[in-house]
Each structure stands twice: as structure tokens, then as C-alpha cells.
PDB file of C-alpha atoms in Angstrom:
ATOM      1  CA  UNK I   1       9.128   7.921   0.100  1.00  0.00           C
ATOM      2  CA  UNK I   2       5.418   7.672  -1.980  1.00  0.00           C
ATOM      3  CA  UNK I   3       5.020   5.277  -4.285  1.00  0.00           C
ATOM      4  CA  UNK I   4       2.226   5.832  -6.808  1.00  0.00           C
ATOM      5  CA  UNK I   5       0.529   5.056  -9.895  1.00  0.00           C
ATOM      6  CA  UNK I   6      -0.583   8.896 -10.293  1.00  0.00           C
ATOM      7  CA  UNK I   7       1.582  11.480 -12.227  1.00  0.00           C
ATOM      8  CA  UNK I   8      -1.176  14.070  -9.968  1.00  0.00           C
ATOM      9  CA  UNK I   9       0.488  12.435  -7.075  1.00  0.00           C
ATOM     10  CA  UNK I  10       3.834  12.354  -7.416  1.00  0.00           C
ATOM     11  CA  UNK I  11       3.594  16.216  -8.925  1.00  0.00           C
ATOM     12  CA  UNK I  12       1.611  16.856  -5.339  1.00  0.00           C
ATOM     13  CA  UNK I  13       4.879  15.341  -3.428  1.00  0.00           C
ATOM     14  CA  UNK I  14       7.255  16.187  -5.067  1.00  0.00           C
ATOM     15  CA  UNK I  15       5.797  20.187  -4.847  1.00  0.00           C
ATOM     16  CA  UNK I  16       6.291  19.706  -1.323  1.00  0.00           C
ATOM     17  CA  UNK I  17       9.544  18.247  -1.071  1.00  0.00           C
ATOM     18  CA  UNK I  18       8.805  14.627  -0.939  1.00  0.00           C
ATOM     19  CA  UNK I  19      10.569  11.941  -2.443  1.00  0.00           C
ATOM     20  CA  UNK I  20       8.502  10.356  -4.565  1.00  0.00           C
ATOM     21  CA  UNK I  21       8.602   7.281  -7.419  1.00  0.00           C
ATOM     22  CA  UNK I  22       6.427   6.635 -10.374  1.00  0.00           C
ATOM     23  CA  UNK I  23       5.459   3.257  -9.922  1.00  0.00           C
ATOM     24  CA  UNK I  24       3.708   0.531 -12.907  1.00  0.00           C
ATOM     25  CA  UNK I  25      -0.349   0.884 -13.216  1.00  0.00           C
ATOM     26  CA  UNK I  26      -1.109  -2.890 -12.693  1.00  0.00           C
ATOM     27  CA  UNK I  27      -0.319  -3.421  -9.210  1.00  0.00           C
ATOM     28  CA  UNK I  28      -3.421  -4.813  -7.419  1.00  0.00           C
ATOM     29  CA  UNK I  29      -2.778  -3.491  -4.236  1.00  0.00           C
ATOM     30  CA  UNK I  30      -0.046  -1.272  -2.060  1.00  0.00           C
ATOM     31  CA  UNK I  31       2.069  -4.064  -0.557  1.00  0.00           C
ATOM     32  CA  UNK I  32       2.391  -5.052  -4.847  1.00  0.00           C
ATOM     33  CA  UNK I  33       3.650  -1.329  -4.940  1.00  0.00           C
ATOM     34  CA  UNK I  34       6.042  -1.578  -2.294  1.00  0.00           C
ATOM     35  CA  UNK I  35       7.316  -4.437  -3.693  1.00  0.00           C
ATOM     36  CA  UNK I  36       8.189  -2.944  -6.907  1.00  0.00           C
ATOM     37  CA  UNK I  37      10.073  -0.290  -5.447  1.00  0.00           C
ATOM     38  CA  UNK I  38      11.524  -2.467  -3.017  1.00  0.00           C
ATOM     39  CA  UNK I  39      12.791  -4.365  -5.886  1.00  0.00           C
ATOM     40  CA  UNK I  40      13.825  -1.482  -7.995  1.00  0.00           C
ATOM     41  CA  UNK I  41      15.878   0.402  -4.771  1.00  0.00           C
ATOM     42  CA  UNK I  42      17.943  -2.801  -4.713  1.00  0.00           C
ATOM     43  CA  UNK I  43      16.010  -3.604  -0.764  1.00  0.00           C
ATOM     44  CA  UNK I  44      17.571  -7.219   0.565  1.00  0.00           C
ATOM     45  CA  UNK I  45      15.953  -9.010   3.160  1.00  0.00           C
ATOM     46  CA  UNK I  46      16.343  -7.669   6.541  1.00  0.00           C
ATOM     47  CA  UNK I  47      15.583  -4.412   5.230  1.00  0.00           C
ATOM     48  CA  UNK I  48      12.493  -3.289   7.540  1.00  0.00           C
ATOM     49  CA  UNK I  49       9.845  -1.344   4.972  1.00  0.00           C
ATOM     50  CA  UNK I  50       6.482  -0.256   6.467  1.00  0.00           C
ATOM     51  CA  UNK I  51       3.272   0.738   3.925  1.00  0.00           C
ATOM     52  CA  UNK I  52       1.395   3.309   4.833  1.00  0.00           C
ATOM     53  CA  UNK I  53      -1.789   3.474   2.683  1.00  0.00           C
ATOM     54  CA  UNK I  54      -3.032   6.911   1.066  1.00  0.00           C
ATOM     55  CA  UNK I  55      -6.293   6.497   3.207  1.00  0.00           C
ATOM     56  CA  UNK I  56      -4.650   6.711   6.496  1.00  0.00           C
ATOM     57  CA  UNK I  57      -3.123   9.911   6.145  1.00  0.00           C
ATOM     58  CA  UNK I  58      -3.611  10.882   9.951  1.00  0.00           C
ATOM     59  CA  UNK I  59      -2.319   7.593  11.115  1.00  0.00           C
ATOM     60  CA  UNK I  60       0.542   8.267  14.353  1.00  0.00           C
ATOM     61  CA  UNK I  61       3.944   8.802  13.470  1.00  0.00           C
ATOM     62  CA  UNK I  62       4.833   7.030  16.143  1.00  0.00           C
ATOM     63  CA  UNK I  63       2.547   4.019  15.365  1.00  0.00           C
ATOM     64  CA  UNK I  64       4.911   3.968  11.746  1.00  0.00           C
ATOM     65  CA  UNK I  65       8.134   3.913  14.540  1.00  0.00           C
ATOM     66  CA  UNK I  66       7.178   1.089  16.868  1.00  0.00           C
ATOM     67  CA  UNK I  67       6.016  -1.010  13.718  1.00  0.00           C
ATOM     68  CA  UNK I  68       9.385  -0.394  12.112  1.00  0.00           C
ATOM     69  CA  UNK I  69      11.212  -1.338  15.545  1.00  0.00           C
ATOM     70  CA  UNK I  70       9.118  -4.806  16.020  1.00  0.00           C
ATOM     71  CA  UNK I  71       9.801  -5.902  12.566  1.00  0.00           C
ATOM     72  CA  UNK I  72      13.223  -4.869  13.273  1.00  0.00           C
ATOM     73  CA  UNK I  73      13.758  -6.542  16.467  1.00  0.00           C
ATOM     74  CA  UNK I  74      11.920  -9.856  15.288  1.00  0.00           C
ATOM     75  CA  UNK I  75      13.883 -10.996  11.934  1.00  0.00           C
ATOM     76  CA  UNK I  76      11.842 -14.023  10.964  1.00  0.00           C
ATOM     77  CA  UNK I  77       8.715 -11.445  11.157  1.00  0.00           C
ATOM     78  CA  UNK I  78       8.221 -10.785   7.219  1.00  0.00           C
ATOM     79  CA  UNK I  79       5.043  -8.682   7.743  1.00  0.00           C
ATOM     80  CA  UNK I  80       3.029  -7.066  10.304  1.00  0.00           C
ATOM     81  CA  UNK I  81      -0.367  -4.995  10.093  1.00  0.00           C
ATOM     82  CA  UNK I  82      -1.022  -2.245  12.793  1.00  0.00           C
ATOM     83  CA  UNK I  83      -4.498  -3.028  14.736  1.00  0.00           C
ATOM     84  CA  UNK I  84      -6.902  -1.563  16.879  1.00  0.00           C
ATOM     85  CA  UNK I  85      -9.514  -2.864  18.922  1.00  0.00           C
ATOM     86  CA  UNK I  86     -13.245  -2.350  17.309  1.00  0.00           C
ATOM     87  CA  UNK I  87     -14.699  -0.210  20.420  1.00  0.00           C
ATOM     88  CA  UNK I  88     -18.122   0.680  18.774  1.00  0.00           C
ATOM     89  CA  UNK I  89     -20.648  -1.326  16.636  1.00  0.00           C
ATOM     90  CA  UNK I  90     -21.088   1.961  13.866  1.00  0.00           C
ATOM     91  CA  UNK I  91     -17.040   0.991  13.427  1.00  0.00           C
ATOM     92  CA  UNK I  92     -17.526  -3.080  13.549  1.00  0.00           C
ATOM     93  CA  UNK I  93     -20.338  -2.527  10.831  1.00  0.00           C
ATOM     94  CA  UNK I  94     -18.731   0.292   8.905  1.00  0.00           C
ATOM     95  CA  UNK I  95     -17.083  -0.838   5.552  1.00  0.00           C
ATOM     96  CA  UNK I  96     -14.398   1.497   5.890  1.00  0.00           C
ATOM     97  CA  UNK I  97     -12.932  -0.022   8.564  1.00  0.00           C
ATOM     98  CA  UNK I  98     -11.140  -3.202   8.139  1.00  0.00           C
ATOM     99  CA  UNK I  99     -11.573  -5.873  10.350  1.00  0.00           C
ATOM    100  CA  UNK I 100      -8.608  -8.050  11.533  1.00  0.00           C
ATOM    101  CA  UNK I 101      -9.450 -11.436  13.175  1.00  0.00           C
ATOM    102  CA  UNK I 102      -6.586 -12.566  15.026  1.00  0.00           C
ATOM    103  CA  UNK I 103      -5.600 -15.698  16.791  1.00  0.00           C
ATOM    104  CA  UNK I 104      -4.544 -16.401  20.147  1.00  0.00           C
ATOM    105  CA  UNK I 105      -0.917 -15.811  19.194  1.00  0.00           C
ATOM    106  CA  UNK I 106      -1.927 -12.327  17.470  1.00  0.00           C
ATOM    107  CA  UNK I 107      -1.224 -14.126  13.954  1.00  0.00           C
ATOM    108  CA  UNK I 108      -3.552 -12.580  11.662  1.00  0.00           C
ATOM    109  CA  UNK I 109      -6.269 -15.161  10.509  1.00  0.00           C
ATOM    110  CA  UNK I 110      -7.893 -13.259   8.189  1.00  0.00           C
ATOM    111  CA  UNK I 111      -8.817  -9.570   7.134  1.00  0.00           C
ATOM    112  CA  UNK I 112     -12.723  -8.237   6.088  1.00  0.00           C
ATOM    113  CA  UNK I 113     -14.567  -5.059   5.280  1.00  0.00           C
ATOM    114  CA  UNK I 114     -17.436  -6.845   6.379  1.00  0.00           C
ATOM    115  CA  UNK I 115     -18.242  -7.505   9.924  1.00  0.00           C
ATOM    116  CA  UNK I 116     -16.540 -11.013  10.960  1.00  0.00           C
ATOM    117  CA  UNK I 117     -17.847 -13.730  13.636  1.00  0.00           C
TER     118      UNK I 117
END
């Protein structure tokens, strides 16, 4: 399913086949999107929903799979975010790619678009 905030959008996936849903202009961010349309299809916890941003539209189906199928397997999981390792310094200084600092445990600690100690 897309959410978005765009009529251009939805009129894009919906020409295509997709199931899309209008969702309210105010959100502040994608997981705030999710949310509302978590809410508003009646989603209970348990319920395993994974975000893909609009940015990442090449990202691995199967990377979407084996995040579904952690959360799934680990209930008291409420949230994950999919991670690479940084393998060049043009990506560890490039603002386009986030950068996750993790702990030991691989809890996130913290996310930047700026390069992080």
C-alpha cells in the first residue's frame, strides 16, 4: 500500500494498479504517515508494518521480507531500521546517506545526515 500526502501520487499508483491512501498534510515524517493509516485500517499491535520511504525506491525486496520476518519473530521489537555498513568516506560524508550509530547490542543510538564520531 502507499501512503501519501500527494493527490499526483496516489493518481501515479493508483494508474498502475497500486493500492494507494490519501493521507493528512501535517505529518512530519513517514513513520507519522504510517501511523495514520495504521490507525485508520483498524492495525492492533502485533501487526508487523514496514515503511519504505519514497527515496529508496530500489531498495531489495527481499531486504522489506527479512525485516518483516524479524519484527515478526521478535514481538517485544516495536521498530527496526534496515542498515548498512558505511564502506566509503564520499558515502560517510554524503548528506544523503543517513548515518546510524549503533550500540554494542545493535540498538540504535542515534540517527544523522551528518557524519557521526
Amino acid at each position: 500500500m502507499i501512503a501519501t500526502d500527494d493527490a499526483r501520487i496516489r493518481a501515479a499508483a493508483e494508474g498502475v494498479g497500486a493500492d494507494c491512501v490519501l493521507t493528512s498534510t501535517e505529518h512530519e515524517s513517514g513513520t507519522d504517515r504510517v501511523a495514520e493509516v495504521a490507525r485508520r485500517f483498524g492495525f492492533v499491535p502485533g501487526d508487523v508494518l514496514v515503511n519504505v520511504q519514497g527515496d529508496e525506491p530500489l531498495i531489495e525486496p527481499r531486504l522489506i521480507a527479512d525485516l518483516a520476518a524479524a519484527l515478526g519473530d521478535r514481538p517485544a521489537v516495536d521498530i527496526a531500521t534496515a542498515a548498512a555498513p558505511i564502506r566509503t568516506l564520499a558515502e560517510f560524508l554524503d548528506p544523503n546517506c543517513v548515518n546510524a550509530l549503533r550500540a554494542c547490542d545493535w540498538r540504535a543510538l542515534y540517527f544523522s545526515r551528518a557524519p557521526v564520531p
